[in-house]
Short mmCIF file of C-alpha atoms and ligand atoms in Angstrom, two decimals:
data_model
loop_
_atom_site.label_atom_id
_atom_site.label_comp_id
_atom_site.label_asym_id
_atom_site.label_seq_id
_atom_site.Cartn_x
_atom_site.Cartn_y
_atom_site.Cartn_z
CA UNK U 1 0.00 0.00 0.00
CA UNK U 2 1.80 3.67 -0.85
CA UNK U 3 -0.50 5.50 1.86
CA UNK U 4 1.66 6.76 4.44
CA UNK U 5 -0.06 7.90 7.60
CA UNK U 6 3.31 9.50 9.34
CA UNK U 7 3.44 9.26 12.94
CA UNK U 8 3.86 13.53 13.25
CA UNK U 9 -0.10 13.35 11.18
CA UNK U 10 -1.53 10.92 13.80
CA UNK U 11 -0.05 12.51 16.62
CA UNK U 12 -1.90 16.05 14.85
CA UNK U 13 -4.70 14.47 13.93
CA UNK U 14 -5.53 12.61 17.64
CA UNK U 15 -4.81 16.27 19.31
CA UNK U 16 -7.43 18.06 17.24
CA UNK U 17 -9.53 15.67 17.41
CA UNK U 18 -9.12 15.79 21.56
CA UNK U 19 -9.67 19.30 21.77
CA UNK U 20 -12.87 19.01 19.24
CA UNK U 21 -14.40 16.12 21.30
CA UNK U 22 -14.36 18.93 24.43
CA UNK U 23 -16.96 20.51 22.56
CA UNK U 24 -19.40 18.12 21.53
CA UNK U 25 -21.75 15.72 23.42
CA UNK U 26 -21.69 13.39 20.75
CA UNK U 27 -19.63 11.19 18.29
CA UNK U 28 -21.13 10.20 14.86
CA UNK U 29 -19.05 7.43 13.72
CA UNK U 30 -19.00 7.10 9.67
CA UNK U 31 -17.83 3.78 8.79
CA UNK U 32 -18.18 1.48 5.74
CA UNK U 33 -20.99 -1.04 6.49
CA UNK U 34 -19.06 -3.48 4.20
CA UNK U 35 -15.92 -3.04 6.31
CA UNK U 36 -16.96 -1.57 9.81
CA UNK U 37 -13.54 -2.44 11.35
CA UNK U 38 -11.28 -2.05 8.46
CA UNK U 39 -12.89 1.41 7.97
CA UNK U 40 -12.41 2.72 11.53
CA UNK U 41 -9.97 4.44 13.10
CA UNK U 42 -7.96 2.60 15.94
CA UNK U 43 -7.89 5.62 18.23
CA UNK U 44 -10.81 7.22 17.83
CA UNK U 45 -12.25 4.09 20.81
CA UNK U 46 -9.92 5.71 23.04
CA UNK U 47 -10.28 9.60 22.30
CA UNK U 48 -13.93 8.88 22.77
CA UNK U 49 -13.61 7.76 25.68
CA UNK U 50 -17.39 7.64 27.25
CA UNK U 51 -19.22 10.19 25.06
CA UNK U 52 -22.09 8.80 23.48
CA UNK U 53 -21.51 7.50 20.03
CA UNK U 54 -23.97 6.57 17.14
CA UNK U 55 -21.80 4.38 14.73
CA UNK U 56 -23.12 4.84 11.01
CA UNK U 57 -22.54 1.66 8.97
CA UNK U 58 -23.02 3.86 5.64
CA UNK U 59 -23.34 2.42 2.01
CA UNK U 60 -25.18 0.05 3.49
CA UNK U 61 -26.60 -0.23 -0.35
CA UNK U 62 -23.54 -2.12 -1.00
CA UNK U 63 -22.95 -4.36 1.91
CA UNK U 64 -24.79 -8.14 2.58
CA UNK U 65 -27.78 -7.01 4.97
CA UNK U 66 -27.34 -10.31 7.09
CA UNK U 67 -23.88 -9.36 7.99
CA UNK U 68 -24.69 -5.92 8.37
CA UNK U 69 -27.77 -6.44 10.62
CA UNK U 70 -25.46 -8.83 12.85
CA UNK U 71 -22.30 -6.02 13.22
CA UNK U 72 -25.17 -3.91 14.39
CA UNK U 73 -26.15 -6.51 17.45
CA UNK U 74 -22.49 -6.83 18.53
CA UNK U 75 -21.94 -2.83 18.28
CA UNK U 76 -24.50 -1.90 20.49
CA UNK U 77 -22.98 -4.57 23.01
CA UNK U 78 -21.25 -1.30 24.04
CA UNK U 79 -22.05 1.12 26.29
CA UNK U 80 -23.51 4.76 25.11
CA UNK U 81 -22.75 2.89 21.50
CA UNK U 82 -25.59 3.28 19.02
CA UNK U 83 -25.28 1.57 15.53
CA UNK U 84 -27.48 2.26 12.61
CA UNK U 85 -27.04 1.22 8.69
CA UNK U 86 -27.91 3.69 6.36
CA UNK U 87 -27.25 5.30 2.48
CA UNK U 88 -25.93 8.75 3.05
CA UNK U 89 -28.26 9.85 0.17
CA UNK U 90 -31.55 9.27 1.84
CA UNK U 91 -32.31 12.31 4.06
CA UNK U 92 -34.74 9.58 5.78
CA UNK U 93 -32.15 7.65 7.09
CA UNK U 94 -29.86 10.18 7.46
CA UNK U 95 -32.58 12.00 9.63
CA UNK U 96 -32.73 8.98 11.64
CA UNK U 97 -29.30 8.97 12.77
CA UNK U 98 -29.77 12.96 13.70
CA UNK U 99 -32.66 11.69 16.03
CA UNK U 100 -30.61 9.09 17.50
CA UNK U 101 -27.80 11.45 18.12
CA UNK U 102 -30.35 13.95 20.11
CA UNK U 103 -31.16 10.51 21.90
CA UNK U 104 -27.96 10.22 23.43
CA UNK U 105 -27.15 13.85 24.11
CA UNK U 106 -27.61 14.93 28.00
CA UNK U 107 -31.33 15.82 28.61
CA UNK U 108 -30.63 19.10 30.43
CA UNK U 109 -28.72 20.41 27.79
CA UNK U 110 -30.42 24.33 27.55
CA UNK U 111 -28.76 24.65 24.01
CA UNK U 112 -29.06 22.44 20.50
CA UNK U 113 -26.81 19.41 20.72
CA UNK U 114 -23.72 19.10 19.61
CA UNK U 115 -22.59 16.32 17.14
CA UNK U 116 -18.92 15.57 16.02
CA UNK U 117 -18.82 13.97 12.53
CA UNK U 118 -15.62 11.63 12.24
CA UNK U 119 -14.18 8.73 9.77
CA UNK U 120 -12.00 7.85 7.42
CA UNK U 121 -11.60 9.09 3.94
CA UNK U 122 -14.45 8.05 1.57
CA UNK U 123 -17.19 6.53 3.82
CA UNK U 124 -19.09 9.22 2.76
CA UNK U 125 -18.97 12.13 5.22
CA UNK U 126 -19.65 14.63 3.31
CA UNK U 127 -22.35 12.84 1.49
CA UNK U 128 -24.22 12.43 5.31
CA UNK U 129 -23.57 16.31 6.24
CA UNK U 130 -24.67 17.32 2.53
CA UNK U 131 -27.92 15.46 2.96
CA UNK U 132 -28.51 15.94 6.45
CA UNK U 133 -28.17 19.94 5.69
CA UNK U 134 -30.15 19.67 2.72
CA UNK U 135 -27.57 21.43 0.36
CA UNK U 136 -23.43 21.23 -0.78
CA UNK U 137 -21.19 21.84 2.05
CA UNK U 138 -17.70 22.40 0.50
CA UNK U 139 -15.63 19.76 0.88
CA UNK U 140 -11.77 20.28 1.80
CA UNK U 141 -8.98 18.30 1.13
CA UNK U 142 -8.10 14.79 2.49
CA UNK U 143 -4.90 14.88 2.16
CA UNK U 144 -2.82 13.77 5.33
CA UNK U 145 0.14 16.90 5.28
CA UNK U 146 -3.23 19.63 4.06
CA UNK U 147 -4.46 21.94 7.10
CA UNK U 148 -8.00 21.04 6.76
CA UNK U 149 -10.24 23.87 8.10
CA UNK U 150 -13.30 22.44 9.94
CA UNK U 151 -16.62 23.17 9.11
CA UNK U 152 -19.38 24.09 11.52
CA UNK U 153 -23.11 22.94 9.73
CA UNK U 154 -26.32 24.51 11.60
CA UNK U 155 -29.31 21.92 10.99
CA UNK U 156 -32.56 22.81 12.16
CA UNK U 157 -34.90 20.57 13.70
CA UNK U 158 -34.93 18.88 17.23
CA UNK U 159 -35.87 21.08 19.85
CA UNK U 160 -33.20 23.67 20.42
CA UNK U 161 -31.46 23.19 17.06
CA UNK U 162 -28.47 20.73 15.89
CA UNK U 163 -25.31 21.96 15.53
CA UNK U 164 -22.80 19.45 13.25
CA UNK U 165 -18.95 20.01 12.55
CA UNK U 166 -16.49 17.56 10.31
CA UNK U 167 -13.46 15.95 11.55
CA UNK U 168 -10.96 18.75 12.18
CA UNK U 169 -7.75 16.68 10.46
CA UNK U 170 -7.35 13.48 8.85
CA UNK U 171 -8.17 10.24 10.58
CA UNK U 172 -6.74 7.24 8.30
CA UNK U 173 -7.57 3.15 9.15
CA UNK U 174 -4.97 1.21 10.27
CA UNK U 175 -2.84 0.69 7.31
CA UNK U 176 -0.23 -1.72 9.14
CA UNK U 177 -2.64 -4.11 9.27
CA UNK U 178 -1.90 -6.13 5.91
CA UNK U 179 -5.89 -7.55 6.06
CA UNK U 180 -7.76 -4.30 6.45
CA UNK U 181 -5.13 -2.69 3.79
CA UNK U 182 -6.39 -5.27 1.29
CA UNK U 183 -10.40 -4.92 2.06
CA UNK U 184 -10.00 -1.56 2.30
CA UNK U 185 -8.05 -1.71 -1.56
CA UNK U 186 -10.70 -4.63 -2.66
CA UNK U 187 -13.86 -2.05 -1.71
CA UNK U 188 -12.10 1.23 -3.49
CA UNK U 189 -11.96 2.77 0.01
CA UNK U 190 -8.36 3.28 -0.85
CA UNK U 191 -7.39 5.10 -4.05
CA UNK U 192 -6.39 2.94 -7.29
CA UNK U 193 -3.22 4.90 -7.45
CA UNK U 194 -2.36 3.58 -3.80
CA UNK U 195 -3.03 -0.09 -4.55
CA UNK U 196 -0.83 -3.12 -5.24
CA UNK U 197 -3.95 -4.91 -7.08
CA UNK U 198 -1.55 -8.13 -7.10
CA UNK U 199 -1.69 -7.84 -3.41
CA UNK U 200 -5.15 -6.85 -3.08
CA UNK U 201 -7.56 -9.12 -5.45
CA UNK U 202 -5.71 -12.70 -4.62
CA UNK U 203 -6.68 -12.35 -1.26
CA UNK U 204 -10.01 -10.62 -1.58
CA UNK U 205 -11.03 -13.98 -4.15
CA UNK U 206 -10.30 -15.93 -1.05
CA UNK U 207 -11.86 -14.51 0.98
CA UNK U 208 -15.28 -13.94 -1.46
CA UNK U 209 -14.98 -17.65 -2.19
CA UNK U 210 -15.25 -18.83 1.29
CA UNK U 211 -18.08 -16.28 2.22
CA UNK U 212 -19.66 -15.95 -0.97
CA UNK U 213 -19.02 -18.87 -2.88
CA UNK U 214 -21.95 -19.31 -5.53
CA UNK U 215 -21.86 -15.09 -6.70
CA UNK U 216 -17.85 -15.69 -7.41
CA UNK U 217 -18.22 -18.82 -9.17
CA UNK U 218 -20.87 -17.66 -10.81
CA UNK U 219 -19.92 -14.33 -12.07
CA UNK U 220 -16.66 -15.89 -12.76
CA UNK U 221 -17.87 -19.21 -14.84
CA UNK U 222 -14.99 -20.74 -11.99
CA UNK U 223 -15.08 -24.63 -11.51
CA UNK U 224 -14.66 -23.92 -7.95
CA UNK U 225 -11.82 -26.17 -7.49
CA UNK U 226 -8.92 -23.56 -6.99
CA UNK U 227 -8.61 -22.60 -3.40
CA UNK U 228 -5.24 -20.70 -3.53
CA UNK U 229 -5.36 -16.47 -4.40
CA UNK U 230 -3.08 -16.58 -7.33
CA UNK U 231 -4.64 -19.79 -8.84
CA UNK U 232 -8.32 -18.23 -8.71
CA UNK U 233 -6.91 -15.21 -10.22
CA UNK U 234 -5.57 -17.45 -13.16
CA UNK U 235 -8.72 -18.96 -13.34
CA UNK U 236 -10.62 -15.44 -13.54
CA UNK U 237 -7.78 -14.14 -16.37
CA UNK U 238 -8.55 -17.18 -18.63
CA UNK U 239 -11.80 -16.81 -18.67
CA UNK U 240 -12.26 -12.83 -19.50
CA UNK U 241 -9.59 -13.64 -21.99
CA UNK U 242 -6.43 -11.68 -20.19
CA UNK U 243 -3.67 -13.20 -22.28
CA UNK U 244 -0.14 -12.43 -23.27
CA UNK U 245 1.80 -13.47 -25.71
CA UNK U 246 1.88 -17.02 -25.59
CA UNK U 247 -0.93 -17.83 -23.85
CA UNK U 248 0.33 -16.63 -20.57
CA UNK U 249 -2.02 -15.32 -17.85
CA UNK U 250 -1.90 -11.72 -17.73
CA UNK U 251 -2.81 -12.17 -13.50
CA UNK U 252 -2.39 -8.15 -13.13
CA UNK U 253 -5.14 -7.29 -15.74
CA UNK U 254 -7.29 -10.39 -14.02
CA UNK U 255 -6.41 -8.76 -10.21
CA UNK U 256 -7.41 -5.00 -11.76
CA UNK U 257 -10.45 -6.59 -13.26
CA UNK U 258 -11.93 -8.27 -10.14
CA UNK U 259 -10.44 -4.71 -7.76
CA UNK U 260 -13.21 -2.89 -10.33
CA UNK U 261 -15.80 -5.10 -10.16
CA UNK U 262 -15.79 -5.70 -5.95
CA UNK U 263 -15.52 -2.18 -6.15
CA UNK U 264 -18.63 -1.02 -8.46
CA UNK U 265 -20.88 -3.53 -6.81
CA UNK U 266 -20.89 -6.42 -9.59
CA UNK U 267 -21.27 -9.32 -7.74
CA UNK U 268 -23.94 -8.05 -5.30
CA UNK U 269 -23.83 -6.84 -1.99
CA UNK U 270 -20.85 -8.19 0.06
CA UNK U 271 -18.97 -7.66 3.35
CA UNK U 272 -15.74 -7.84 3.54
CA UNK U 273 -15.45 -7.67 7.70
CA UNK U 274 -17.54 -9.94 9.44
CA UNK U 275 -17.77 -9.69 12.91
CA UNK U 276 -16.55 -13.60 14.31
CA UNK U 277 -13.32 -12.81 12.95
CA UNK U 278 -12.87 -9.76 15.47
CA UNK U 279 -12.61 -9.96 19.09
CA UNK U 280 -15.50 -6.95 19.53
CA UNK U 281 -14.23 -5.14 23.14
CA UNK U 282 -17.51 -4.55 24.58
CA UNK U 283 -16.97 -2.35 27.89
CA UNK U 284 -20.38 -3.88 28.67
CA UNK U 285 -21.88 -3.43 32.20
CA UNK U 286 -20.62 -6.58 33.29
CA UNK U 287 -16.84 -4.82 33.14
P1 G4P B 301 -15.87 11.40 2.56
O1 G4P B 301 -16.45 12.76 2.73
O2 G4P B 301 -15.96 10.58 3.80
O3 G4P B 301 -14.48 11.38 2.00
O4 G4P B 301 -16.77 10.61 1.49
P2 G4P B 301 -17.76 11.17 0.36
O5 G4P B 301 -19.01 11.72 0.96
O6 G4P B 301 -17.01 12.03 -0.58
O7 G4P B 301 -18.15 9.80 -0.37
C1 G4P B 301 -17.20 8.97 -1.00
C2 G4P B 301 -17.88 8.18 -2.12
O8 G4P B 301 -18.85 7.30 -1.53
C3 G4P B 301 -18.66 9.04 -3.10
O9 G4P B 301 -18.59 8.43 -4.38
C4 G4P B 301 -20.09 8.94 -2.62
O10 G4P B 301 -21.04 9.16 -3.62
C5 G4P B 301 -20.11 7.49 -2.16
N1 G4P B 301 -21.16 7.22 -1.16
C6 G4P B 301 -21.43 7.93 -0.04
N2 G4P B 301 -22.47 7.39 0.63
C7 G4P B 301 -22.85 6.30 -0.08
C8 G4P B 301 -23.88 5.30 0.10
O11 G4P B 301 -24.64 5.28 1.08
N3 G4P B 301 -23.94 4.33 -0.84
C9 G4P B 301 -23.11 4.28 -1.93
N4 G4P B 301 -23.27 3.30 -2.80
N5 G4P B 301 -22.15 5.22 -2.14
C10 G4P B 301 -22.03 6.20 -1.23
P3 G4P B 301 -17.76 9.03 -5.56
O12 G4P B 301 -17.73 10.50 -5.51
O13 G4P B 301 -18.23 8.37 -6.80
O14 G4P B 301 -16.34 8.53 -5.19
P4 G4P B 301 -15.66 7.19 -5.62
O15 G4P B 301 -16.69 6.10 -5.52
O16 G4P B 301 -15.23 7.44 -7.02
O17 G4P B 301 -14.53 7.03 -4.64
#
């Protein structure tokens, strides 16, 4: 992966981020439903601390509902945790997480409440403030070394107002971790220029085969016998006809084919997280 996430940007990034939390009396969470771990940040748990917290499994569209519905169950094992699986585009929806987020805020609050909007690049953050406002808030840039100047969004509604304001820097995932590099490649959350699609689609066809076995074999015309990354991928190249001279196996023109097609949706709505792989830390009551 060529994303670099330098320790002087984290160390920025978890200080604004501090000082923004002061403000607020609640989290929203944006994560992508098909990857809810791979897509969050690994401090944000412990900036958070106790403030409330609705966690937004957004493009929901995209991701298989089953495994959606039970990341949900095992989310709200956690205390002042809220989850809730929306499309950013619906202003339903998107209303419904505003509601929740008033939920959670202190009742004796004597002004609006106060609502921190924070995730990773391209879970669709600005898509959720543009609908929830009801018109284009500028976007700024995402890039890790930019100053990124934080916007404050008014919303009306609720009883004494809602006030919303983005992420002040640049929260990234955890890119050390080689598995939620690759689902995070495999579901575009990454940018094509950043990916290794060699690294990216062998594993992803694993992992689709053992979760998903009948879309993949059938989208792919696959015999289903290959179990191995590489080998599926050779098995994906001969049949869309990505040959080189000689009959060879073009495997990075199979590996950029399959990257596109997890990406755009083509085999239906997967997850690429599920939660039995993931020890969930659930500071339950019971702590
Ligand atoms: P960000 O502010 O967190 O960086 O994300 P942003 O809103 O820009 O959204 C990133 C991409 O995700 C956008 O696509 C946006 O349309 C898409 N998106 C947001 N919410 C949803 C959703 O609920 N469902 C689906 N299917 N897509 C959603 P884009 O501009 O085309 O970018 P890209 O796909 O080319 O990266």
């Amino acid at each position: 992966m060529a994303v670099q996430w330098y320790p002087g940007h984290m160390k920025k990034a978890s200080d604004e981020i501090r000082e923004a939390l002061k403000r607020v009396d609640v989290v929203i969470e944006i994560i992508d439903a098909r990857i809810p771990i791979s897509s969050s940040n690994p401090m944000l748990k412990e900036l958070k601390g106790s403030k409330p917290c609705v966690r937004v499994l957004n493009k929901k569209d995209l991701a298989d509902p089953e495994v959606t519905a039970r990341w949900i169950l095992a989310m709200e094992k956690e205390v002042n945790v809220r989850a809730v699986a929306i499309e950013a585009l619906k202003k339903k929806e998107v209303d419904k997480v505003k509601s929740i987020a008033i939920s959670l805020a202190p009742d004796e609050l004597k002004r609006g409440v106060r609502a921190l909007v924070v995730g990773i690049p391209n879970v669709g953050k600005s898509t959720f403030i543009n609908t929830l406002a009801g018109r284009k808030v500028a976007k700024t840039g995402d890039e890790p070394a930019v100053t990124k100047q934080q916007q404050h969004v008014r919303i009306e509604g609720g009883r004494k107002g809602f006030d919303i304001s983005d992420t002040p820097g640049v929260l990234w995932p955890n890119l050390a971790d080689r598995k939620g590099g690759i689902r995070l490649g495999a579901t575009g959350a990454v940018r094509d220029t950043a990916l290794d699609y060699l690294e990216v689609a062998p594993q992803a066809a694993v992992d689709l085969l053992t979760h998903y076995r009948d879309l993949v074999v059938e989208r792919y015309k696959l015999k289903g016998e290959s179990e191995e990354g590489m080998d599926i991928l050779a098995e994906i190249g001969k049949k869309r006809g990505c040959l080189r001279k000689g009959g060879i196996v073009d495997l990075h023109k199979a590996a950029e084919i399959v990257c596109r097609e997890i990406k755009a949706g083509d085999l239906g709505r997967i997850s690429l997280d599920w939660p039995e792989d993931y020890e969930i830390e659930s500071n339950t009551d019971s702590d």
